[in-house]
XYZ file of C-alpha atoms in Angstrom:
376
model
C 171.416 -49.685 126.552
C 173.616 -52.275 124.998
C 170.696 -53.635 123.197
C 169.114 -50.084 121.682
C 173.108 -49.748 120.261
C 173.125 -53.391 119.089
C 169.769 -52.673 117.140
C 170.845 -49.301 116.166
C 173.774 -50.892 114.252
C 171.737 -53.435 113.297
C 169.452 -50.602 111.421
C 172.346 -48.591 110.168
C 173.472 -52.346 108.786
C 170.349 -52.528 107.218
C 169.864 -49.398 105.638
C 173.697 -49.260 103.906
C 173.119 -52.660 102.623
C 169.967 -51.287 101.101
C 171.261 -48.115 99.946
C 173.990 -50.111 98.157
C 172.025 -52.971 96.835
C 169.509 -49.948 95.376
C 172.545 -48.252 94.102
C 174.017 -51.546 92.071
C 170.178 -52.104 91.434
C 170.076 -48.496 89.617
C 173.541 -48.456 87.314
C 172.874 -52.092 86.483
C 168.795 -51.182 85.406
C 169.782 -47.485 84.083
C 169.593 -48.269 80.168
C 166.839 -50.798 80.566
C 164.768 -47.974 82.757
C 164.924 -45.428 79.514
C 163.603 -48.226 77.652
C 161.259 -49.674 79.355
C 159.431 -47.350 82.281
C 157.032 -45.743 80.262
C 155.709 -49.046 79.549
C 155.617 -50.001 83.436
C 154.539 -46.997 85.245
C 152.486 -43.740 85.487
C 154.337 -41.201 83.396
C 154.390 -37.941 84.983
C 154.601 -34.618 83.383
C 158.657 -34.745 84.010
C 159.291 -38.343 83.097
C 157.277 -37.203 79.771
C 159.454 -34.407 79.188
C 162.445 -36.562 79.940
C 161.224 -38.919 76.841
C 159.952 -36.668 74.894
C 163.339 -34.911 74.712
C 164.962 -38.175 73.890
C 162.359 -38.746 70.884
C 163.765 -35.352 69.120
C 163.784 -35.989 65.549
C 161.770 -39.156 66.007
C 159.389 -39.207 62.127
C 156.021 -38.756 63.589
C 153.659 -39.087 61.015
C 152.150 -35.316 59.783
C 149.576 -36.559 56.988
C 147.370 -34.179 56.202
C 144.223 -33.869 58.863
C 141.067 -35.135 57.502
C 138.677 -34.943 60.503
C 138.962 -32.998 63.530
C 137.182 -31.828 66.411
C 138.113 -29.115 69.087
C 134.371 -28.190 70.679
C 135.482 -24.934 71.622
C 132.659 -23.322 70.301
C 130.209 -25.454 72.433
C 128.819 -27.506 68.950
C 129.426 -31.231 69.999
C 128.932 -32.367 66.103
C 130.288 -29.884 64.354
C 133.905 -30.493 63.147
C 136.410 -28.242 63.127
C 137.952 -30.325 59.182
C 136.160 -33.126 57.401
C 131.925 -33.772 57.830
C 130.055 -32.943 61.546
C 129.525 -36.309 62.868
C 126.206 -37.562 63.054
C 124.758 -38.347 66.442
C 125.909 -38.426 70.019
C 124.418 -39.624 73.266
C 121.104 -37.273 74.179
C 122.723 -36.615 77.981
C 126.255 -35.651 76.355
C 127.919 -32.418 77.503
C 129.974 -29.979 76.428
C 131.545 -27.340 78.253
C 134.421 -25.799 80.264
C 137.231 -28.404 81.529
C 138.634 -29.834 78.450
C 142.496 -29.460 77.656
C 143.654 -26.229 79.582
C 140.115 -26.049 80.398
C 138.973 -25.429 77.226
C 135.839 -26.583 76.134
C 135.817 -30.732 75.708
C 132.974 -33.159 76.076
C 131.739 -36.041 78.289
C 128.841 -38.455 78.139
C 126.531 -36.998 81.344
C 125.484 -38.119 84.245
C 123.051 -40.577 83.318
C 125.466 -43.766 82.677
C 124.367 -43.671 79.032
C 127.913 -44.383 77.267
C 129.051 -40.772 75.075
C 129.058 -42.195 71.292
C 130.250 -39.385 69.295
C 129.444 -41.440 65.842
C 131.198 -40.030 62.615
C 129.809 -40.836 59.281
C 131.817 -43.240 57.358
C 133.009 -41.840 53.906
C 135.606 -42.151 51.271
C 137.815 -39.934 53.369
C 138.437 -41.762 56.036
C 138.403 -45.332 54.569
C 142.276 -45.439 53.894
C 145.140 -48.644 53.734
C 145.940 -46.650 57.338
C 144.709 -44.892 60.613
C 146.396 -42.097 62.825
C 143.778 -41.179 65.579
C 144.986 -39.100 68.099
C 142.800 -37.472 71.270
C 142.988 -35.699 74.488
C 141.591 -38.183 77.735
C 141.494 -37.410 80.977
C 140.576 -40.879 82.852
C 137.791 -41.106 84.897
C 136.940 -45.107 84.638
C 139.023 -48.399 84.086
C 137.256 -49.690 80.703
C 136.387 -47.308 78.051
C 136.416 -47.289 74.208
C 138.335 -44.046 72.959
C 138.095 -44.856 69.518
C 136.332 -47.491 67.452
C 134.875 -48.515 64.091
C 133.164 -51.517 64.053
C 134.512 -55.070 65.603
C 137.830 -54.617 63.039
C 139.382 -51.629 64.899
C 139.300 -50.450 69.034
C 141.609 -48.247 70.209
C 141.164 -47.535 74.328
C 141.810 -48.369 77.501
C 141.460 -51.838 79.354
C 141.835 -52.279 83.269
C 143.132 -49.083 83.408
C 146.080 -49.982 80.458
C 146.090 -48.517 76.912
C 144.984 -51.017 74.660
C 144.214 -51.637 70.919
C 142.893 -54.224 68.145
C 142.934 -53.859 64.906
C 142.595 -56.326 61.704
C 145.222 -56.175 58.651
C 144.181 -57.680 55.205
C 147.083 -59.854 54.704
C 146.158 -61.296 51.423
C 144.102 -64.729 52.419
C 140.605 -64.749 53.102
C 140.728 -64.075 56.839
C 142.528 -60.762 57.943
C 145.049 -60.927 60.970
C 143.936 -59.478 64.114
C 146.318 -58.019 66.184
C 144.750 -57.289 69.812
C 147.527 -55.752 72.995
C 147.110 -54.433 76.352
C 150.482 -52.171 76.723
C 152.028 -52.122 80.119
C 151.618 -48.481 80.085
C 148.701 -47.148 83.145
C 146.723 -44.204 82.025
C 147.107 -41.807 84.818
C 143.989 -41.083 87.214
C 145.190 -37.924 88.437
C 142.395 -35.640 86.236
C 144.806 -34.548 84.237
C 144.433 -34.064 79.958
C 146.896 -36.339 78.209
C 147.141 -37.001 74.528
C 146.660 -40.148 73.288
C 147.562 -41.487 69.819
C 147.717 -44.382 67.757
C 149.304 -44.546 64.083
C 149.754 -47.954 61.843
C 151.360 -47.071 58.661
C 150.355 -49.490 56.202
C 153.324 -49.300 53.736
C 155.309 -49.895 56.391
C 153.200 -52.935 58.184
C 154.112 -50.660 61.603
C 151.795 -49.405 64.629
C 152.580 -47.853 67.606
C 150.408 -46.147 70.414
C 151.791 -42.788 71.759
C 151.471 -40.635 75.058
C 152.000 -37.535 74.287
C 154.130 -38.300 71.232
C 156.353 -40.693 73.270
C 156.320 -44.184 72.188
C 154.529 -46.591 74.522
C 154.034 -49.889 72.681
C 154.740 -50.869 68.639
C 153.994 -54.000 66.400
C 155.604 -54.755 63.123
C 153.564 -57.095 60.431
C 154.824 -57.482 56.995
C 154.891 -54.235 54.802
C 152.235 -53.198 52.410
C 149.255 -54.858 54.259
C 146.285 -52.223 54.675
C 143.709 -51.881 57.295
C 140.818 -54.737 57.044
C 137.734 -52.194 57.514
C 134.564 -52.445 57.844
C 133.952 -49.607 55.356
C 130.258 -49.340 56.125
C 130.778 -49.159 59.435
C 130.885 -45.440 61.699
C 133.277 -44.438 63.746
C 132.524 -44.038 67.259
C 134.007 -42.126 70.110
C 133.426 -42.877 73.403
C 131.196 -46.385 72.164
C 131.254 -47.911 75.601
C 132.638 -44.508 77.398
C 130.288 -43.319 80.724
C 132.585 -40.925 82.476
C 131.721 -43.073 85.508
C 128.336 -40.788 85.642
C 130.735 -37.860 87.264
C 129.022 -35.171 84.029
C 132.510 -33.754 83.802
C 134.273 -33.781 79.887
C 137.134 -36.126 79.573
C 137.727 -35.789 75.663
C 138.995 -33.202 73.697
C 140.952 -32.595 70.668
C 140.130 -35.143 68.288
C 142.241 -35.171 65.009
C 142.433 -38.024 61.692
C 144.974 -37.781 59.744
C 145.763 -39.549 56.159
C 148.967 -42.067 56.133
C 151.150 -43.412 53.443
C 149.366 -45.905 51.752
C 150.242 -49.220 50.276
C 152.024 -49.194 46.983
C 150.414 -51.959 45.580
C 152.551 -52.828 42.265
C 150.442 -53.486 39.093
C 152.741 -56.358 38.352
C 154.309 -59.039 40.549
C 157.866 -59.495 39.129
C 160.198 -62.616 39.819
C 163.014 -61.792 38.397
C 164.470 -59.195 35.754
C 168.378 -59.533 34.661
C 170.355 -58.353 32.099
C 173.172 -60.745 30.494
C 176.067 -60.322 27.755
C 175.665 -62.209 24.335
C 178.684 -61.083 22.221
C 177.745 -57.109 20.881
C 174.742 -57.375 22.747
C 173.248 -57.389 26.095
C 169.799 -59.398 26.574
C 167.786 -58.173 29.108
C 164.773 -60.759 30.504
C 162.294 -60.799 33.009
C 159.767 -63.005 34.417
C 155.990 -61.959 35.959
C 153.876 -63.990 38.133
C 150.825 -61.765 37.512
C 149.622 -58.497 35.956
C 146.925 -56.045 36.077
C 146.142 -53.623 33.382
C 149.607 -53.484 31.993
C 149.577 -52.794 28.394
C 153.158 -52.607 27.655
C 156.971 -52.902 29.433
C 159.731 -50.596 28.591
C 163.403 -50.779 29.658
C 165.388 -47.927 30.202
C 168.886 -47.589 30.125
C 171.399 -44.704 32.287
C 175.094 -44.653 32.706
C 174.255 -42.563 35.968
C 170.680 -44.537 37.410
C 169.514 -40.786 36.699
C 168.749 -40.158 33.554
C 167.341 -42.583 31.656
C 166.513 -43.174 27.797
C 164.492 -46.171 26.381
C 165.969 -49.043 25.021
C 162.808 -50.568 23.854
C 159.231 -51.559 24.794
C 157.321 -55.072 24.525
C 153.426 -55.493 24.298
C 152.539 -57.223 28.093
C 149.886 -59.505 28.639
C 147.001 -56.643 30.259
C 146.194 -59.281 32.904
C 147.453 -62.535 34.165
C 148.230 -64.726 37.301
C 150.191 -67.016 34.492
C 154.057 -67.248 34.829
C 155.190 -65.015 31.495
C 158.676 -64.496 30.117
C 159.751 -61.432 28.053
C 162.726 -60.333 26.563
C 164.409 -56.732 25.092
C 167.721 -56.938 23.185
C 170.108 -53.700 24.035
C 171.940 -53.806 20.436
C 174.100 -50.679 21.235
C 175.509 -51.290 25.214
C 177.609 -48.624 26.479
C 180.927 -49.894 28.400
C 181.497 -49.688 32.065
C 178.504 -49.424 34.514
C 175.275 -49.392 32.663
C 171.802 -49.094 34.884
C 168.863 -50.971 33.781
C 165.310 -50.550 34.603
C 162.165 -51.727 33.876
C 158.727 -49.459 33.823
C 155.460 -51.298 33.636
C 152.766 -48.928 31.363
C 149.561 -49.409 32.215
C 146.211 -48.676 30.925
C 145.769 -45.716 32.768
C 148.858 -44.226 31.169
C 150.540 -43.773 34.632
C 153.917 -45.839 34.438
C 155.812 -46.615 37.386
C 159.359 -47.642 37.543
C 159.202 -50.756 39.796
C 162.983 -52.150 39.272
C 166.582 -51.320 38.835
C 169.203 -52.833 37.946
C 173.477 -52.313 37.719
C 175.392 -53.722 34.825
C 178.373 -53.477 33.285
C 179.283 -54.408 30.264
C 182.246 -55.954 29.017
C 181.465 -57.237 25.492
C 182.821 -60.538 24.532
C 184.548 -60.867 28.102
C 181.771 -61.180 29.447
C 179.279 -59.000 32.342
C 179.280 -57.909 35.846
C 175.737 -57.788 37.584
C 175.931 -55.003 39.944
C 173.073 -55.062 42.556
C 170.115 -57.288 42.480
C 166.667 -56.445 41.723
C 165.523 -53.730 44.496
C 161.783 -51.819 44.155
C 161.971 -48.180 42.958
C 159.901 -44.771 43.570
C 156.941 -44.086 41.139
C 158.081 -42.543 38.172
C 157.031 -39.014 37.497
C-alpha cells in the first residue's frame, strides 16, 4: 500500500511539473505561436479563422481576373474569363465533389497525370503572377500550377512549395525555389491555395486561404523571367493517386502591378543658388526614347508650371549633363521637378525636389531626389 501511495505521488509529481513546465512553455511561445504555426502545422478550419481574422485589412492583391475556371457546367476547357484552355488528359473527369461539392475536376483513374494546358497569350505574359486554386490533397507530390521549367507552384512531400525565376538584369535570371513548413492537410477537405509575386514590389508570398504561409523579398522592379512560349499547365505531374475523384476547382489569374521601368536612369538632379538665379542640373546614365526634359516649378509640390525644357539625347548608356536656369525664383520653399518627354508623347514625372531660395544668402535643399507617380 505504501508503495501504490509513493507512486501515486510520484505521478501527481509528475503531472504538476508537466502542467507547469507546459504552462511557462505556452506564455513564453504565445507571440512566436501567432507567428509561426501556420508554417509548422496542419491548419484547421478554426486556427484559419483565428488568422484570417488577424489578417483584416491585410492588401491582398484584387487585379483584375484574366483567366478563370469554375467547371460547374461540366465543360473541363471552357473558361469561365480569358481563352478555353487547350487540351487535358483523355481519362480527366469532371463532376460532383469540387468546393461545396460543386462540380471540380481530377485526372481519372488511369494514373495518367490531369494537365489542364492553357494557351499562352499576351494576356497572361505579365512582369507578375497571382494564381490562386481550390486542392483537396490526395497524393504527396503534385504540380498545381506550372509554366514551363521558369515557374512551379505545388506541393512537395506533402509541403507547399514554389520556384520561380526573376529577370534581374544580367544574363542569367535568379531562381528562387522553397518548400514552406506549412503541411497541406489530407483530411479531403477543399482549401484555397494561392500564390502572388508582385513585381514592382520584388515580393511573393504563398497563401492558405488568404492567410500568409511563406514570403520572399528580391529587389523591386524585377519581373517574372518567362518562358513566354511556353503553356501553362495544371495538374502537369498531378494523378489523384488513381482514386477518379476531383481535387481542383476554382481556378482564377489575375493581372498585378507591373514594373515601372523608367525611360531614363537618373544620377542625380539638384537645384543650386547663383546670385538672382537658381541653376538647376542633372546627370543621366542612360536614356531611351527621350526627346526632351522639362523642369517644373510649385510653391506647393502640387501645381506645377514649367520653367523650361532642354532637347535630351533620344538614347544613350553615355554619362550626360544638362542644365535649366530658373531666372525668376520665388522665395521660401520652392519644389522642383523634372519630367522626361518621350517619343511617345507620354511624359512621366520621375523626380522631385524641395528648395528654398534665399537669393544672395544662399539655398536650402529640402529633401533629396525621391521617384514620383506617372504624370497624368
Amino acid at each position: 500500500m505504501a508503495n501504490y501511495k509513493l507512486r501515486s505521488r510520484q505521478k501527481m509529481q509528475a503531472i504538476n511539473r508537466m502542467v507547469y513546465l507546459v504552462a511557462g512553455t505556452s506564455i513564453l511561445g504565445l507571440a512566436a505561436y501567432y507567428m509561426v504555426v501556420i508554417n509548422t502545422t496542419q491548419v484547421t478550419e478554426t486556427q484559419a479563422g483565428i488568422f484570417r481574422n488577424m489578417m483584416l485589412g491585410y492588401d491582398l492583391n484584387s487585379g483584375d481576373v484574366i483567366s478563370a475556371f469554375s467547371w460547374d457546367d461540366g465543360q473541363i476547357l471552357k473558361a469561365e474569363i480569358g481563352s478555353n484552355a487547350l487540351s487535358v488528359s483523355k481519362d480527366a473527369v469532371c463532376m460532383q465533389g469540387g468546393t461545396d461539392n460543386t462540380k471540380g475536376i481530377g485526372p481519372g483513374k488511369s494514373g495518367d497525370p490531369l494537365r489542364l494546358e492553357i494557351s499562352s497569350s499576351k494576356d497572361l505574359n505579365l512582369n507578375g503572377i497571382d494564381v490562386a486554386l481550390d486542392y483537396k490533397r490526395l497524393e504527396s507530390n503534385c504540380s498545381f500550377f506550372s509554366r514551363g521549367k521558369s515557374f512551379d507552384f505545388g506541393m512537395s512531400d506533402g509541403k507547399l512549395s514554389i520556384t520561380y525565376k526573376i529577370d534581374t538584369g544580367s544574363k542569367k535570371p535568379e531562381t528562387i525555389s522553397a518548400v514552406s513548413r506549412y503541411e497541406v492537410p489530407d483530411d479531403g477537405t477543399y482549401r484555397n491555395y494561392r500564390f502572388i509575386y508582385t513585381p514592382n514590389r520584388g515580393k511573393a508570398e504563398m497563401f492558405v486561404n488568404d492567410v500568409v504561409i511563406w514570403s520572399n523579398e528580391t529587389d523591386p522592379e524585377m519581373p517574372l523571367a518567362w518562358d513566354e512560349t511556353a503553356p501553362m499547365i495544371v495538374g502537369a505531374d498531378m494523378k489523384g493517386n488513381g482514386s477518379g475523384q476531383p481535387c481542383v476547382d476554382n481556378l482564377a489569374i489575375r493581372a498585378t502591378r507591373q514594373v515601372n521601368k523608367l525611360p531614363v536612369t537618373l544620377l542625380n538632379f539638384e537645384a543650386r543658388a547663383e546670385e538672382n538665379y537658381v541653376m538647376i542640373t542633372w546627370y543621366t546614365a542612360g536614356e531611351s526614347n527621350i526627346d526632351s526634359f522639362i523642369v517644373e516649378r510649385s510653391s506647393d509640390a502640387i501645381s506645377f508650371n514649367e520653367v523650361g525644357r532642354i532637347k535630351a539625347a533620344g538614347n544613350s548608356s553615355s554619362l550626360l549633363a544638362y542644365a535649366i536656369v530658373d531666372k525668376q525664383p520665388s522665395p521660401g520653399v520652392t519644389y522642383y521637378r523634372l519630367v522626361p518627354s518621350n517619343l511617345p508623347l507620354r511624359s512621366m514625372m520621375i523626380s522631385l525636389i524641395g528648395y528654398k531660395y534665399r537669393g544672395k544668402t544662399g539655398d536650402v535643399k529640402i529633401t533629396d531626389i525621391t521617384e514620383g507617380e506617372p504624370k497624368n
